[in-house]
PDB file of C-alpha atoms in Angstrom:
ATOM      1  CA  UNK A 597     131.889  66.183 124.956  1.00  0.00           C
ATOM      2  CA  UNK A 598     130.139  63.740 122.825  1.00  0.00           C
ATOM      3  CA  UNK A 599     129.679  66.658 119.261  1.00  0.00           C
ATOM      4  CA  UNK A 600     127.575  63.590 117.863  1.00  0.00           C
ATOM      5  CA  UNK A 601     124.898  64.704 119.786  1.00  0.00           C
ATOM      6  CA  UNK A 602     124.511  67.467 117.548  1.00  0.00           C
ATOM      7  CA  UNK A 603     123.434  65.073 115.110  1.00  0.00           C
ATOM      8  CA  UNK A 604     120.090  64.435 116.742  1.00  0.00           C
ATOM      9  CA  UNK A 605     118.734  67.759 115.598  1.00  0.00           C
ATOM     10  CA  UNK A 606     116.201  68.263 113.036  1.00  0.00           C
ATOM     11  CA  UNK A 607     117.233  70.443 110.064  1.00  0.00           C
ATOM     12  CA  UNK A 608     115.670  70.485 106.152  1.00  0.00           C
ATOM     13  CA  UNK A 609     117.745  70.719 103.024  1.00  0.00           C
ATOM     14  CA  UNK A 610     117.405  74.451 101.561  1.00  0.00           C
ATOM     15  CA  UNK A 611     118.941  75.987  98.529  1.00  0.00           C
ATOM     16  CA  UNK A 612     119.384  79.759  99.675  1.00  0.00           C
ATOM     17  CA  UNK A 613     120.655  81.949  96.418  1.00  0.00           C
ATOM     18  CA  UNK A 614     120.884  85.965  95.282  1.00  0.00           C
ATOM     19  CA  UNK A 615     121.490  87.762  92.200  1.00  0.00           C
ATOM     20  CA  UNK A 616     124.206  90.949  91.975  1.00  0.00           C
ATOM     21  CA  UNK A 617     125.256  92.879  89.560  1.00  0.00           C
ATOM     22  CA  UNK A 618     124.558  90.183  86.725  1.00  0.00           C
ATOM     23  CA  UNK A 619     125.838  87.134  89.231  1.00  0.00           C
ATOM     24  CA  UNK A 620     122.977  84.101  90.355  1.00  0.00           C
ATOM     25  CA  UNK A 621     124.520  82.178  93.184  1.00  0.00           C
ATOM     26  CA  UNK A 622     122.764  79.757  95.177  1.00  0.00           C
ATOM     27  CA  UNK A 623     123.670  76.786  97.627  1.00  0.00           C
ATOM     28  CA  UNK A 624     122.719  73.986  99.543  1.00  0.00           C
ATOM     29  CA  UNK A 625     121.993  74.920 103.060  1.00  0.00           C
ATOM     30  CA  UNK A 626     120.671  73.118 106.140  1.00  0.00           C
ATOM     31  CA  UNK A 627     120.103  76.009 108.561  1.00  0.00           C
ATOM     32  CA  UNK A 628     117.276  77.708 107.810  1.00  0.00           C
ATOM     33  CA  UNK A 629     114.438  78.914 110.114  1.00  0.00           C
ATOM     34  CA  UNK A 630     111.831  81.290 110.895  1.00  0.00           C
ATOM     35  CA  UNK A 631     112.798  83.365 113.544  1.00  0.00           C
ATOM     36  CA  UNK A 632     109.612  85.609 114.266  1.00  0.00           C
ATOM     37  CA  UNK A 633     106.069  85.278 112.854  1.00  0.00           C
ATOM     38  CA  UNK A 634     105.112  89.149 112.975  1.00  0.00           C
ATOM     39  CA  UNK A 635     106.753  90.465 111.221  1.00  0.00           C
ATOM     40  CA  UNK A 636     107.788  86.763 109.318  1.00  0.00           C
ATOM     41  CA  UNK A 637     111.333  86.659 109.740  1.00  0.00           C
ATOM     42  CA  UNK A 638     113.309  84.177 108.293  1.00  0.00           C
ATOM     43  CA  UNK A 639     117.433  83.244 109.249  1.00  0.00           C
ATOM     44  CA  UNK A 640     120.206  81.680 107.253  1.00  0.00           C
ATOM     45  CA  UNK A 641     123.407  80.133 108.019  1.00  0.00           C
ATOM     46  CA  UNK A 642     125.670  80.742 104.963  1.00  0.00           C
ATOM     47  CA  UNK A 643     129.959  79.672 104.782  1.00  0.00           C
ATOM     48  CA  UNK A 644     131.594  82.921 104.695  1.00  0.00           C
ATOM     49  CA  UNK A 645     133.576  81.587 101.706  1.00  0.00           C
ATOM     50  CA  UNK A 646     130.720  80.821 100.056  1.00  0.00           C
ATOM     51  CA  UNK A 647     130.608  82.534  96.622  1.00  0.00           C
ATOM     52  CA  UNK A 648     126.277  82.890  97.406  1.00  0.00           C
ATOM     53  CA  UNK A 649     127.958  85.255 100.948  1.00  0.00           C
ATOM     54  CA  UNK A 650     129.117  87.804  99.173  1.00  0.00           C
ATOM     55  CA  UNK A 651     126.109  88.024  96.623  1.00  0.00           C
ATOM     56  CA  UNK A 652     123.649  87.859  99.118  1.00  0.00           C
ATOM     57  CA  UNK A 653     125.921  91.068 101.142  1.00  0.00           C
ATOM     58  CA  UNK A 654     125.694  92.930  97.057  1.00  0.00           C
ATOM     59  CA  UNK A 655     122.013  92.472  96.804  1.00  0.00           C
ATOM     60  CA  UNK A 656     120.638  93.040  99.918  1.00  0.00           C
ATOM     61  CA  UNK A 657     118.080  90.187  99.696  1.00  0.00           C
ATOM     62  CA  UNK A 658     118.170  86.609  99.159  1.00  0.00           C
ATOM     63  CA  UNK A 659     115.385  83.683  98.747  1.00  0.00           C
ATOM     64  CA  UNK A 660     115.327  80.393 100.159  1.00  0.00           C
ATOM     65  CA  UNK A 661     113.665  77.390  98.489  1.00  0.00           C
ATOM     66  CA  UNK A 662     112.438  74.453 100.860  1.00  0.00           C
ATOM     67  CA  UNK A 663     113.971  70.964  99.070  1.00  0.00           C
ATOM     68  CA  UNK A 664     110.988  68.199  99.184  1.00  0.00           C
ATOM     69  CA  UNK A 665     111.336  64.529  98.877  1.00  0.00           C
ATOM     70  CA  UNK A 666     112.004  64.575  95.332  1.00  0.00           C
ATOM     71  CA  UNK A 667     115.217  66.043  95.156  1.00  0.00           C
ATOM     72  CA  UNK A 668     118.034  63.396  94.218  1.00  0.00           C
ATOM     73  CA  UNK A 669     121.474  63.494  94.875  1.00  0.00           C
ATOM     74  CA  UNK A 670     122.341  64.788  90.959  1.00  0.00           C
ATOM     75  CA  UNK A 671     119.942  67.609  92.074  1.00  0.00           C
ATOM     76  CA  UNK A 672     121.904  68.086  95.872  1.00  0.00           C
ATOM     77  CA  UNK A 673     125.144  67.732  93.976  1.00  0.00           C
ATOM     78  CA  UNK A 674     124.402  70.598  91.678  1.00  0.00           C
ATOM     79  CA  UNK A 675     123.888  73.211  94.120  1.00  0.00           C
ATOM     80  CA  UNK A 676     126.039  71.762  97.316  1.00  0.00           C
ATOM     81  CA  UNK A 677     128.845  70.412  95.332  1.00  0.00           C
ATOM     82  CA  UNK A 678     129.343  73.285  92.899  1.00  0.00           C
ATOM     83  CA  UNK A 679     130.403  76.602  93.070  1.00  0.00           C
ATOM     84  CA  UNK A 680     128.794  79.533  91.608  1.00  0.00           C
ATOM     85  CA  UNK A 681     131.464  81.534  90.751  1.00  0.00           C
ATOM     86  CA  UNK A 682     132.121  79.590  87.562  1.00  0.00           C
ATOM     87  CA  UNK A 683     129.281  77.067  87.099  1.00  0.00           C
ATOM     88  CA  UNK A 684     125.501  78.344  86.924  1.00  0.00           C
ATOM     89  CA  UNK A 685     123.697  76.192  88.772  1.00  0.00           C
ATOM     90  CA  UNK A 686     119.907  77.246  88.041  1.00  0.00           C
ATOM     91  CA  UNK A 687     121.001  76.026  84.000  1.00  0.00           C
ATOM     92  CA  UNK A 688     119.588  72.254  84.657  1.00  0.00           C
ATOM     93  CA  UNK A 689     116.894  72.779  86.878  1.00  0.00           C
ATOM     94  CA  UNK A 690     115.543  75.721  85.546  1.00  0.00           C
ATOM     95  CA  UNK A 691     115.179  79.345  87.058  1.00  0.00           C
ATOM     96  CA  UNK A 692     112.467  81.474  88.676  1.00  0.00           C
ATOM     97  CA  UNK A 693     113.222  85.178  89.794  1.00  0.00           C
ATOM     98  CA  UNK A 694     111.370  85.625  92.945  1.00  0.00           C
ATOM     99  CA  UNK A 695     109.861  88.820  94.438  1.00  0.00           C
ATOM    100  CA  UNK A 696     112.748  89.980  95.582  1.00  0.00           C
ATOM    101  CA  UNK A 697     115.147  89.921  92.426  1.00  0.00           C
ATOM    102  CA  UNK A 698     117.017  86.667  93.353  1.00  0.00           C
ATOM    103  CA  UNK A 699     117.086  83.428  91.056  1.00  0.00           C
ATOM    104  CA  UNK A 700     115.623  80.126  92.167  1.00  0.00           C
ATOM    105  CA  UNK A 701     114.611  76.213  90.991  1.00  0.00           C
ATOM    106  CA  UNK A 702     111.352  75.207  91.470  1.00  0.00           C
ATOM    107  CA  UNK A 703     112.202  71.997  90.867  1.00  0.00           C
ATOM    108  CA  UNK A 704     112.610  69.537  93.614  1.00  0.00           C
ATOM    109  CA  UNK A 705     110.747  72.220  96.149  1.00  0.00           C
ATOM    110  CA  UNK A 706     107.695  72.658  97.986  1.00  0.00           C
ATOM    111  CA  UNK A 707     107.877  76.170  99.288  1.00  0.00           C
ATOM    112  CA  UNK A 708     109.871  79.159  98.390  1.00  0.00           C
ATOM    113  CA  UNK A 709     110.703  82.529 100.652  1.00  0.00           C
ATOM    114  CA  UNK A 710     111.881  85.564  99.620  1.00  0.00           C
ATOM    115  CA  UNK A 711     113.424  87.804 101.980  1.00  0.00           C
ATOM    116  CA  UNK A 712     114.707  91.827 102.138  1.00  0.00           C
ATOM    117  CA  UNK A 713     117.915  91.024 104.567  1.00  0.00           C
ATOM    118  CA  UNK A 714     117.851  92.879 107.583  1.00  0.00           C
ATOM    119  CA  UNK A 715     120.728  91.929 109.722  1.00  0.00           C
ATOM    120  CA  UNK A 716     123.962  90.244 109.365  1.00  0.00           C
ATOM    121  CA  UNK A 717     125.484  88.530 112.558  1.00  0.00           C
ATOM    122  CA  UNK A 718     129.165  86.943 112.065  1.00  0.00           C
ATOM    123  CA  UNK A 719     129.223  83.728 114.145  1.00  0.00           C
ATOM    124  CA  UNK A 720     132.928  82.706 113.170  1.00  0.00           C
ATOM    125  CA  UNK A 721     132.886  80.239 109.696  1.00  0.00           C
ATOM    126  CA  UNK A 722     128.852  81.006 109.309  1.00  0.00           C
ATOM    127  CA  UNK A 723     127.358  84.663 108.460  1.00  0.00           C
ATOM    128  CA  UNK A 724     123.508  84.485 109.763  1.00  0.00           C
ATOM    129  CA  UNK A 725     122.006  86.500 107.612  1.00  0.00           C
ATOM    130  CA  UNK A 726     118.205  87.715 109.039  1.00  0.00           C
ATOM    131  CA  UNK A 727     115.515  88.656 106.344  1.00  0.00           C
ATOM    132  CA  UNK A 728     112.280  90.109 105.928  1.00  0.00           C
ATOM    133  CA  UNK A 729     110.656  87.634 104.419  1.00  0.00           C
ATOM    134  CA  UNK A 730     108.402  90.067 101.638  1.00  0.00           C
ATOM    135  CA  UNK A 731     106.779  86.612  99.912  1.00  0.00           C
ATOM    136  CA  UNK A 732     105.961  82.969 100.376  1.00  0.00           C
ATOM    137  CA  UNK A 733     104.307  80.070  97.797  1.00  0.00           C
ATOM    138  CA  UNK A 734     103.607  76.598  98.980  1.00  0.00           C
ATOM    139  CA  UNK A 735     104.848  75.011  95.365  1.00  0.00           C
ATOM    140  CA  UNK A 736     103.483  71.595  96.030  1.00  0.00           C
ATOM    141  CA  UNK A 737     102.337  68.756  98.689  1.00  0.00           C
ATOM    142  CA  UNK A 738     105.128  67.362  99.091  1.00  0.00           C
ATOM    143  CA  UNK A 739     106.665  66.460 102.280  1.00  0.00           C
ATOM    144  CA  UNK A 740     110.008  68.322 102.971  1.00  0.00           C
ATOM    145  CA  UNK A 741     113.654  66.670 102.958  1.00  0.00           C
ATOM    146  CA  UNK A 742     115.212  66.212 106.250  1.00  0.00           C
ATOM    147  CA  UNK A 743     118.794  66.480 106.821  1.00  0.00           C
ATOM    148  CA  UNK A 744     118.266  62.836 108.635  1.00  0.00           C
ATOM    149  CA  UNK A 745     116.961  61.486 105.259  1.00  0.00           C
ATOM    150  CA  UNK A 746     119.726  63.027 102.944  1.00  0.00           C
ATOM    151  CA  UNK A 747     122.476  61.154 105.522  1.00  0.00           C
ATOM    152  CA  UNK A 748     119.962  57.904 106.205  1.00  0.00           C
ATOM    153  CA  UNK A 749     118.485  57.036 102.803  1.00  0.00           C
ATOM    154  CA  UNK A 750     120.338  59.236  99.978  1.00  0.00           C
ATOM    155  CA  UNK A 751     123.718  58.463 101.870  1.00  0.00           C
ATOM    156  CA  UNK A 752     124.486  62.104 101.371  1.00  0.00           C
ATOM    157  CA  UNK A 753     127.802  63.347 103.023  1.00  0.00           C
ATOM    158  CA  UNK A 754     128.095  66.638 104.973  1.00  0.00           C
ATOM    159  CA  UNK A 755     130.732  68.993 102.924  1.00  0.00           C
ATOM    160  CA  UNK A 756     133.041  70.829 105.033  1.00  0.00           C
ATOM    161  CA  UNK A 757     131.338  74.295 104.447  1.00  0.00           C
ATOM    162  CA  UNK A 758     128.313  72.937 106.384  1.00  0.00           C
ATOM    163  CA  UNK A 759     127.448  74.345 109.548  1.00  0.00           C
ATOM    164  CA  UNK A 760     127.044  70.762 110.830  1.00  0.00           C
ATOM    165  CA  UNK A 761     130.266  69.455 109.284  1.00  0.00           C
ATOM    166  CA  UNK A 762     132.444  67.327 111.808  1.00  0.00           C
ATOM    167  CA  UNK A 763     135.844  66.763 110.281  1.00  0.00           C
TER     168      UNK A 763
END
């Protein structure tokens, strides 16, 4: 089986993140999608050992920001190289609270969702976490970043808590 194959599937850059009991964690994801348009669903692929799991599981709602084709790789590196349990990523980039409670950047991102989760469904490394989504804002014109465009031009790597990492 050729897994490289894989790579020929069109995915954005996302930064999904949730605020409990006084924690903001948020992370770089590439699997994000809207699963139903009434009522708007919206899915997530989160790492189970992902600090942003287990605050998304205490709030019960989590938002996900669409990265455009500003974002830079100091930007990227701050929420996908990071972890939130002892670095705050929203700091640098500044921080939103959307309609749902969680925290998010504006910066570097053309839409945000915010979503009531719904449904968790354990698919081995990943949780999918299904949501509600309760709001949407188109933040600005620009085009979205593709996953083939972080690897192609910004010569981004794929960490191992991806759900497309190929070790």
């Amino acid at each position: 089986m050729d897994l490289t194959a894989l790579f020929k599937m069109t995915y954005g850059l996302y930064v999904v993140s949730a605020e409990a009991e006084g924690q903001k964690a948020g992370c770089i994801i590439n699997t994000a999608t809207q699963v139903t348009a009434e009522p708007p669903r919206m899915m997530v692929a989160v790492h189970k050992d992902n600090v942003t799991t287990g605050v998304i599981q205490r709030a019960g709602a989590f938002t996900v920001t669409a990265l455009d084709m500003t974002a830079d790789m100091p930007y990227i590196g701050n929420f996908g190289f990071r972890t939130s349990a002892n670095f705050d990523k929203f700091e640098k980039y500044g921080c939103e609270t959307s309609a749902v409670g969680s925290p998010y950047s504006p910066e570097h991102v053309c839409a945000v969702y915010a979503c009531k989760l719904i449904d968790t469904v354990d698919v081995g490394t990943h949780y999918l976490f299904i949501g509600d989504v309760v709001d949407a804002q188109k933040l600005s014109d620009e085009e979205p970043l593709t996953y083939s465009y972080y690897h192609s031009t910004l010569k981004g790597k794929t960490p191992p808590k991806a759900s497309s990492y190929q070790g």
